[in-house]
Coordinates of C-alpha atoms in Angstrom, one line a residue:
Chain A
M1295 CA 0.4 0.6 -0.2
R1296 CA 1.7 3.1 -1.0
L1297 CA 1.0 5.7 1.1
A1298 CA -0.2 9.6 -0.3
A1299 CA 2.1 10.8 2.6
P1300 CA 3.8 9.0 5.8
L1301 CA 2.2 8.5 8.9
G1302 CA 2.8 9.0 11.9
L1303 CA 2.6 6.0 14.5
T1304 CA 2.2 6.0 18.5
A1305 CA 2.2 2.6 19.6
G1306 CA 2.5 0.9 23.2
L1307 CA 1.8 -2.5 25.3
W1308 CA 0.3 -4.3 28.5
Y1309 CA 1.6 -7.1 29.9
P1310 CA 0.0 -8.2 32.9
P1311 CA 2.3 -8.3 36.4
T1312 CA 2.8 -12.4 36.1
R1313 CA 4.7 -14.2 34.1
Q1314 CA 5.5 -18.4 34.0
S1315 CA 9.1 -18.9 33.2
T1316 CA 9.4 -21.3 30.4
E1317 CA 11.4 -23.4 33.4
D1318 CA 8.9 -23.2 35.8
A1319 CA 6.2 -24.7 33.1
I1320 CA 8.6 -27.9 31.8
A1321 CA 9.4 -28.3 35.4
A1322 CA 4.8 -28.3 36.2
G1323 CA 5.0 -30.9 33.2
H1324 CA 2.8 -28.4 30.9
V1325 CA 5.4 -28.2 28.0
D1326 CA 7.9 -30.3 26.9
T1327 CA 11.8 -30.0 26.7
R1328 CA 12.7 -30.1 23.0
T1329 CA 9.5 -28.7 22.4
A1330 CA 10.1 -25.9 24.6
R1331 CA 13.5 -26.1 22.8
A1332 CA 12.4 -25.4 19.8
L1333 CA 10.0 -22.8 20.9
G1334 CA 12.9 -21.0 22.6
Y1335 CA 11.1 -18.6 25.0
T1336 CA 12.6 -17.6 28.4
E1337 CA 8.9 -16.7 29.5
L1338 CA 5.9 -16.0 29.1
P1339 CA 3.1 -13.0 29.8
V1340 CA -0.1 -14.5 32.4
S1341 CA -2.5 -12.5 32.7
E1342 CA -5.5 -13.9 35.5
D1343 CA -7.1 -10.9 36.6
T1344 CA -7.2 -8.9 33.6
A1345 CA -9.6 -9.2 30.7
P1346 CA -8.5 -8.9 27.3
P1347 CA -10.5 -5.5 26.4
D1348 CA -9.3 -4.3 29.5
M1349 CA -5.6 -5.0 28.9
A1350 CA -6.6 -3.0 25.3
V1351 CA -8.5 -0.1 27.3
A1352 CA -4.5 0.1 29.3
A1353 CA -2.4 0.1 26.3
A1354 CA -4.2 2.5 24.8
Q1355 CA -4.8 5.4 28.0
A1356 CA -0.9 5.1 27.8
V1357 CA -0.7 5.7 24.1
L1358 CA -3.1 8.4 23.9
A1359 CA -2.1 9.8 26.1
H1360 CA 1.9 9.9 24.7
G1361 CA 0.9 10.5 21.8
R1362 CA -1.7 13.6 22.9
C1363 CA -4.2 13.2 21.4
D1364 CA -8.0 13.8 22.9
P1365 CA -9.8 10.1 22.4
L1366 CA -13.0 13.0 21.3
E1367 CA -10.6 13.1 18.0
L1368 CA -10.7 9.3 17.4
S1369 CA -12.5 8.2 13.9
L1370 CA -11.8 4.6 14.3
V1371 CA -11.5 2.2 17.6
L1372 CA -10.3 -0.7 15.2
H1373 CA -9.4 -4.1 17.8
A1374 CA -8.4 -7.3 16.5
C1375 CA -8.4 -10.8 18.5
V1376 CA -7.8 -14.1 18.1
H1377 CA -9.3 -15.3 21.7
H1378 CA -12.5 -15.0 23.2
Q1379 CA -13.2 -11.4 25.1
G1380 CA -15.1 -12.7 27.9
H1381 CA -18.3 -11.9 26.7
D1382 CA -20.7 -13.5 24.0
A1383 CA -23.3 -11.6 21.9
W1384 CA -21.0 -8.9 22.5
S1385 CA -18.6 -6.2 21.1
A1386 CA -15.7 -5.3 22.8
P1387 CA -14.1 -2.5 20.4
H1388 CA -17.4 -0.7 21.5
Y1389 CA -16.4 -1.4 25.2
I1390 CA -12.8 0.1 24.4
A1391 CA -14.1 2.7 22.2
H1392 CA -16.3 3.9 25.5
R1393 CA -13.9 3.0 27.9
L1394 CA -12.0 5.3 26.7
G1395 CA -14.5 7.8 26.0
A1396 CA -13.8 8.1 21.9
D1397 CA -17.8 8.8 21.7
R1398 CA -17.2 10.6 18.4
A1399 CA -15.5 6.9 16.6
T1400 CA -16.4 4.0 15.4
P1401 CA -15.7 1.0 16.6
I1402 CA -15.3 -2.0 14.4
G1403 CA -13.2 -5.7 15.6
L1404 CA -11.6 -7.4 13.4
L1405 CA -11.4 -11.3 12.8
Q1406 CA -8.3 -12.0 11.4
Q1407 CA -6.4 -14.1 13.7
C1408 CA -3.0 -13.6 14.5
N1409 CA -2.3 -11.1 11.1
G1410 CA -5.5 -8.8 12.7
G1411 CA -3.6 -5.8 14.3
A1412 CA -1.0 -5.7 11.0
I1413 CA -4.7 -5.3 9.2
G1414 CA -5.8 -3.2 11.9
I1415 CA -3.2 -0.5 10.3
E1416 CA -3.7 -0.8 7.2
L1417 CA -7.4 0.1 7.5
A1418 CA -6.5 2.7 9.8
A1419 CA -4.5 3.8 7.1
T1420 CA -6.4 3.6 4.4
R1421 CA -9.2 6.1 6.3
L1422 CA -7.4 8.6 7.1
Q1423 CA -6.3 8.8 2.9
G1424 CA -9.6 7.9 1.9
D1425 CA -11.3 10.8 4.5
P1426 CA -9.4 14.5 5.1
D1427 CA -11.6 14.9 7.8
A1428 CA -11.3 11.4 9.4
G1429 CA -9.4 12.0 13.2
P1430 CA -6.7 9.8 14.3
A1431 CA -7.4 6.1 14.3
L1432 CA -6.5 4.0 17.3
V1433 CA -6.3 -0.2 16.4
T1434 CA -6.0 -2.0 19.7
T1435 CA -5.4 -5.9 19.9
A1436 CA -5.5 -8.4 23.4
D1437 CA -5.7 -11.5 24.0
R1438 CA -5.6 -13.9 26.9
F1439 CA -4.9 -17.7 27.0
L1440 CA -6.2 -19.6 29.6
L1441 CA -7.4 -23.1 30.4
P1442 CA -9.8 -24.8 30.1
S1443 CA -10.3 -23.7 26.4
W1444 CA -6.8 -22.1 25.0
D1445 CA -3.6 -24.3 26.5
R1446 CA -1.3 -21.4 26.0
W1447 CA 1.8 -24.3 25.3
L1448 CA 0.3 -27.2 23.7
T1449 CA -3.1 -25.7 21.9
D1450 CA -1.0 -24.6 18.6
Y1451 CA 2.2 -25.9 16.9
G1452 CA 5.0 -23.4 16.9
M1453 CA 4.4 -20.9 19.2
A1454 CA 3.1 -20.7 23.1
A1455 CA 0.8 -17.2 23.4
G1456 CA 1.8 -14.7 25.7
D1457 CA -1.1 -12.4 27.4
A1458 CA -1.0 -9.1 26.0
G1459 CA -2.7 -5.6 25.0
T1460 CA -1.3 -3.8 22.4
A1461 CA -2.7 -0.2 21.2
V1462 CA -1.1 1.6 18.1
L1463 CA -2.5 5.6 17.6
V1464 CA -2.0 6.3 13.3
H1465 CA -2.6 10.1 12.3
R1466 CA -1.6 12.5 10.0
R1467 CA 1.5 14.2 11.7
E1468 CA -0.7 17.3 11.7
G1469 CA -1.2 18.9 15.1
P1470 CA -0.3 18.0 18.2
H1471 CA -0.2 14.0 18.1
H1472 CA 3.7 12.7 18.8
T1473 CA 4.8 10.7 16.7
D1474 CA 6.9 8.0 18.0
L1475 CA 7.3 6.2 14.3
V1476 CA 7.0 7.2 11.0
L1477 CA 5.0 4.3 8.7
H1478 CA 5.9 4.4 5.2
A1479 CA 4.6 1.2 3.8
L1480 CA 2.6 -1.3 4.0
A1481 CA 2.0 -4.2 1.8
T1482 CA -0.5 -7.2 2.6
T1483 CA -0.8 -10.2 0.7
A1484 CA -3.4 -13.4 1.5
A1485 CA -2.8 -17.3 0.9
A1486 CA -6.4 -18.1 1.1
E1487 CA -6.1 -21.8 0.2
L1488 CA -4.4 -22.0 3.6
E1489 CA -7.1 -21.5 5.7
V1490 CA -7.8 -25.5 6.2
M1491 CA -4.8 -25.3 7.8
H1492 CA -7.0 -24.3 11.1
R1493 CA -9.8 -26.1 9.7
G1494 CA -8.8 -29.9 9.1
D1495 CA -11.6 -32.0 7.6
D1496 CA -13.5 -30.8 9.7
G1497 CA -17.4 -29.4 8.4
L1498 CA -18.8 -26.2 10.0
D1499 CA -21.8 -27.7 11.2
A1500 CA -20.0 -27.4 15.2
T1501 CA -21.6 -25.0 18.1
P1502 CA -19.3 -22.8 19.7
L1503 CA -16.2 -25.2 21.5
G1504 CA -17.9 -28.1 19.6
H1505 CA -14.7 -29.9 18.3
G1506 CA -13.8 -30.3 22.1
P1507 CA -13.7 -28.2 25.6
M1508 CA -9.9 -27.0 24.3
I1509 CA -9.1 -25.4 20.8
D1510 CA -6.9 -27.2 19.2
V1511 CA -5.6 -26.0 16.5
R1512 CA -2.4 -29.0 16.3
R1513 CA -6.0 -31.2 15.8
P1514 CA -6.6 -29.2 11.7
K1515 CA -2.8 -29.0 11.2
K1516 CA -2.1 -32.5 11.8
V1517 CA -5.0 -33.0 8.8
F1518 CA -2.5 -30.7 7.3
V1519 CA 0.3 -32.1 7.7
R1520 CA -1.2 -35.4 6.6
D1521 CA -2.5 -34.2 3.3
Q1522 CA -0.3 -32.0 2.2
G1523 CA 2.9 -31.9 4.0
I1524 CA 3.3 -28.7 5.8
D1525 CA 6.5 -28.0 2.8
V1526 CA 3.3 -26.9 1.4
F1527 CA 2.8 -24.1 3.9
H1528 CA 6.6 -23.4 3.8
K1529 CA 7.0 -22.8 0.1
I1530 CA 3.5 -20.6 0.4
A1531 CA 5.0 -18.7 2.8
Y1532 CA 7.6 -17.9 0.6
E1533 CA 6.6 -16.5 -1.8
K1534 CA 4.3 -15.0 -0.1
V1535 CA 6.7 -13.0 2.4
T1536 CA 9.2 -12.4 -0.5
A1537 CA 6.3 -10.4 -2.5
V1538 CA 5.2 -8.3 1.0
V1539 CA 9.0 -7.6 1.9
A1540 CA 9.7 -6.6 -1.8
E1541 CA 6.5 -4.2 -2.0
S1542 CA 6.7 -2.5 1.1
L1543 CA 10.3 -1.8 0.5
A1544 CA 9.5 -0.3 -3.0
D1545 CA 6.5 1.9 -2.0
A1546 CA 8.8 2.7 0.6
G1547 CA 11.2 4.1 -1.8
L1548 CA 13.7 1.9 -0.1
A1549 CA 16.4 -0.3 -2.0
P1550 CA 16.7 -4.0 0.0
D1551 CA 20.3 -3.0 1.2
D1552 CA 19.6 0.1 1.7
P1553 CA 21.6 0.9 4.5
R1554 CA 19.2 3.0 7.0
L1555 CA 17.1 0.2 6.5
R1556 CA 18.3 -1.3 10.6
Y1557 CA 16.3 -4.2 11.4
A1558 CA 13.9 -7.2 9.8
V1559 CA 12.1 -7.7 12.6
L1560 CA 10.5 -10.9 13.0
P1561 CA 7.1 -12.3 14.3
R1562 CA 6.4 -13.9 18.4
L1563 CA 6.6 -17.0 17.2
G1564 CA 8.9 -20.1 18.6
V1565 CA 12.5 -19.9 16.8
K1566 CA 11.8 -23.3 14.9
A1567 CA 8.6 -22.3 13.3
L1568 CA 10.5 -18.5 12.3
E1569 CA 13.8 -20.4 10.9
Q1570 CA 11.4 -22.8 8.5
A1571 CA 8.7 -20.3 7.4
Y1572 CA 9.8 -16.8 8.1
I1573 CA 13.7 -16.0 8.1
P1574 CA 14.7 -18.0 5.1
P1575 CA 12.7 -15.6 2.9
L1576 CA 13.6 -12.6 5.0
A1577 CA 17.0 -13.0 4.8
D1578 CA 16.6 -13.8 1.2
S1579 CA 14.5 -10.8 1.0
T1580 CA 17.7 -7.9 2.6
P1581 CA 20.7 -7.7 4.6
A1582 CA 19.2 -6.2 6.9
E1583 CA 19.6 -7.2 10.9
L1584 CA 16.9 -9.6 12.1
L1585 CA 15.3 -9.0 14.8
D1586 CA 13.5 -10.7 17.4
L1587 CA 11.8 -9.6 19.9
G1588 CA 9.5 -12.1 21.1
R1589 CA 11.5 -14.3 23.0
T1590 CA 9.7 -12.8 26.8
S1591 CA 6.7 -11.9 25.5
G1592 CA 6.0 -15.3 23.3
H1593 CA 3.4 -15.1 20.3
V1594 CA 0.7 -12.2 21.6
G1595 CA -2.3 -13.6 19.8
A1596 CA -3.4 -10.8 16.9
G1597 CA -0.7 -8.0 18.2
D1598 CA 2.7 -9.6 17.2
L1599 CA 3.4 -6.9 15.0
N1600 CA 2.0 -4.0 17.2
A1601 CA 4.0 -5.2 19.7
N1602 CA 6.9 -5.7 17.6
L1603 CA 6.0 -1.4 16.7
A1604 CA 5.8 -0.1 20.3
D1605 CA 9.2 -1.6 21.6
L1606 CA 10.6 -0.5 18.3
A1607 CA 9.3 2.9 19.6
S1608 CA 10.2 2.7 23.0
G1609 CA 13.5 2.0 23.1
D1610 CA 16.0 3.0 21.6
L1611 CA 16.9 0.1 18.7
L1612 CA 16.3 2.8 15.8
E1613 CA 18.2 5.9 15.8
P1614 CA 17.1 9.0 14.1
G1615 CA 16.8 8.5 10.3
Q1616 CA 17.0 4.4 10.6
Y1617 CA 14.6 1.7 9.2
A1618 CA 12.9 -0.9 10.2
L1619 CA 10.5 -3.9 8.6
V1620 CA 8.4 -5.6 10.4
L1621 CA 6.9 -8.2 9.6
N1622 CA 3.8 -10.9 10.2
G1623 CA 1.5 -13.6 9.5
G1624 CA -1.5 -14.4 10.1
G1625 CA -4.0 -18.1 9.7
G1626 CA -5.4 -17.5 6.9
F1627 CA -3.4 -17.0 5.8
T1628 CA -2.2 -13.7 5.1
F1629 CA 1.5 -11.7 5.6
T1630 CA 2.0 -7.8 5.9
A1631 CA 5.1 -6.0 5.9
A1632 CA 5.1 -2.6 7.4
I1633 CA 8.2 -0.1 7.2
V1634 CA 8.9 2.8 9.8
S1635 CA 11.6 5.2 10.5
R1636 CA 12.6 7.3 13.4
P1637 CA 11.6 10.2 13.0
G1638 CA 14.2 13.3 13.3
A1639 CA 16.9 13.0 10.4
R1640 CA 16.3 13.2 6.5
Chain B
M988 CA 22.0 -52.4 11.5
S989 CA 19.1 -53.9 10.3
S990 CA 16.9 -52.8 6.8
M991 CA 14.7 -51.3 8.9
H992 CA 16.9 -48.2 10.7
E993 CA 18.4 -48.0 7.4
R994 CA 14.8 -46.3 5.8
F995 CA 14.0 -44.7 8.8
A996 CA 17.6 -43.7 9.7
A997 CA 16.5 -42.3 5.7
I998 CA 13.7 -40.9 6.6
L999 CA 15.8 -38.7 9.7
V1000 CA 18.3 -37.7 7.5
E1001 CA 15.7 -36.9 4.0
K1002 CA 12.9 -35.2 6.5
F1003 CA 14.6 -33.5 8.9
G1004 CA 17.8 -32.5 7.9
L1005 CA 20.0 -34.8 10.9
G1006 CA 23.8 -36.6 10.1
A1007 CA 23.5 -39.8 9.6
D1008 CA 26.1 -40.7 12.2
E1009 CA 24.3 -38.8 14.9
I1010 CA 21.3 -41.6 14.4
S1011 CA 22.1 -44.7 16.8
P1012 CA 19.2 -46.7 17.8
T1013 CA 20.1 -45.5 21.1
S1014 CA 19.6 -42.1 20.5
T1015 CA 16.0 -41.1 21.8
L1016 CA 13.7 -38.5 20.1
E1017 CA 14.7 -36.3 22.5
D1018 CA 18.9 -36.7 21.4
L1019 CA 17.5 -36.3 18.2
E1020 CA 15.6 -32.4 18.5
M1021 CA 11.8 -34.0 17.2
D1022 CA 9.7 -31.6 18.7
S1023 CA 6.0 -31.5 18.6
L1024 CA 5.5 -31.1 14.8
A1025 CA 8.4 -33.0 13.5
L1026 CA 6.7 -35.5 15.4
V1027 CA 4.0 -35.5 13.6
E1028 CA 5.9 -35.3 10.2
L1029 CA 7.3 -37.7 11.3
V1030 CA 4.5 -40.5 11.7
V1031 CA 3.8 -39.1 8.3
S1032 CA 6.5 -40.2 6.7
V1033 CA 6.9 -43.4 8.7
Q1034 CA 3.2 -44.4 7.4
K1035 CA 4.4 -43.9 3.4
E1036 CA 7.7 -45.4 3.9
F1037 CA 6.4 -48.5 6.1
G1038 CA 2.9 -48.8 5.8
V1039 CA 1.6 -48.3 9.4
V1040 CA -0.4 -46.2 11.0
I1041 CA 1.4 -44.2 14.5
D1042 CA -0.1 -41.3 16.4
D1043 CA 2.8 -39.5 17.7
S1044 CA 1.4 -39.3 20.8
E1045 CA 2.4 -42.8 20.8
L1046 CA 6.5 -41.0 20.5
P1047 CA 7.8 -40.1 24.1
G1048 CA 11.2 -38.2 24.3
D1049 CA 12.6 -40.9 25.9
A1050 CA 11.2 -43.5 23.0
T1051 CA 15.0 -44.6 21.1
V1052 CA 15.0 -45.6 17.4
A1053 CA 15.1 -48.9 18.4
D1054 CA 12.0 -47.9 20.3
V1055 CA 10.5 -46.4 17.3
I1056 CA 11.4 -49.3 14.8
A1057 CA 10.0 -52.0 16.8
L1058 CA 6.5 -50.5 17.3
I1059 CA 6.9 -50.2 13.0
G1060 CA 7.8 -54.1 12.9
A1061 CA 4.8 -54.8 15.1
R1062 CA 2.3 -52.8 13.4
Q1063 CA 3.7 -54.9 10.7
Q1064 CA 2.9 -57.9 12.2
E1065 CA -0.4 -57.0 13.1
A1066 CA -1.7 -55.9 9.8
A1067 CA -0.5 -59.0 8.5

């Protein structure tokens, strides 16, 4: 997505105070050592007491304050999640908007699996470009992964899930709004033929949790591996990641080896999954240093890309004028790459 | 080494990139760094090579190469 003009981002992240170390998880029998080693996480945040929409509110309040944005200015509140938000037949995005005082915003929920937060930023950018009167847009994500419905270590392959809320304010760099990062380009591509990875050979006639009391993503993925082989996924992921990296860099006006491109930031997946599906196409596409920010957070549901933006925004990883490519993917499948820079130097 | 061992070792070498010298009858799945998804790929490959069905839940980390080959042999006998 080529932007008419770069946009401003302010990004933040909320973690619960409790964490489970991988060592403790192994000792408790929550995960075996060989799987823990393949995942490569050192610990995971665990939110026993705070529900996902309240995590999103906590992240968003800090971001709005830091971004010097009155909630009444917001035109959109886009909320993405993977798992249950704490109530049925109810709108978490509306709850978040109301708690923030974003009374003029349109709250919208995004069911995009693990790329939902990235898609939220893309939709926010589209709104800002398409409607000159639209105020800033807020993108939140929040998930927690608790038993009995989700086993953070065992529900899926290739990742363990951490609980977190994220918030990203997207604005035009006008007025008083603070800019942590400048968004130069976004590219997204889908591989809808891979929806079967998360469905297997199931029909669509189940009741909620009708396939079992705990969500088991491994079960349909086993069917996919049996029927098609994991190499099919790796081949498609290679092509799609290569495509979004090339498109986003071109739209940002950067060559793959531009010295200003400091990092290529990875999704917060397990190490082995990254090595098999994401690192090969990324490393073949750009010599930028690979950056993995997920070892102490786990995979944070719909918010990996947004959490990575938050860490780039708050830390000193990027010097003024330096760029990062932030890559993500999510079940469906959808792949997004965003190009951001630290403002202050040209 | 039995031909069963050689055929099983060939799967580990070709599918998982292990070195032939890493694989002995006493090597455990843990030693071979076979995580949960790798086990699913392994049982698919075993089914193709040996024509028997094994569930990945039957392969604990302390199972040795010899244990897995014995399980394959037992399944082949059951099917015979």
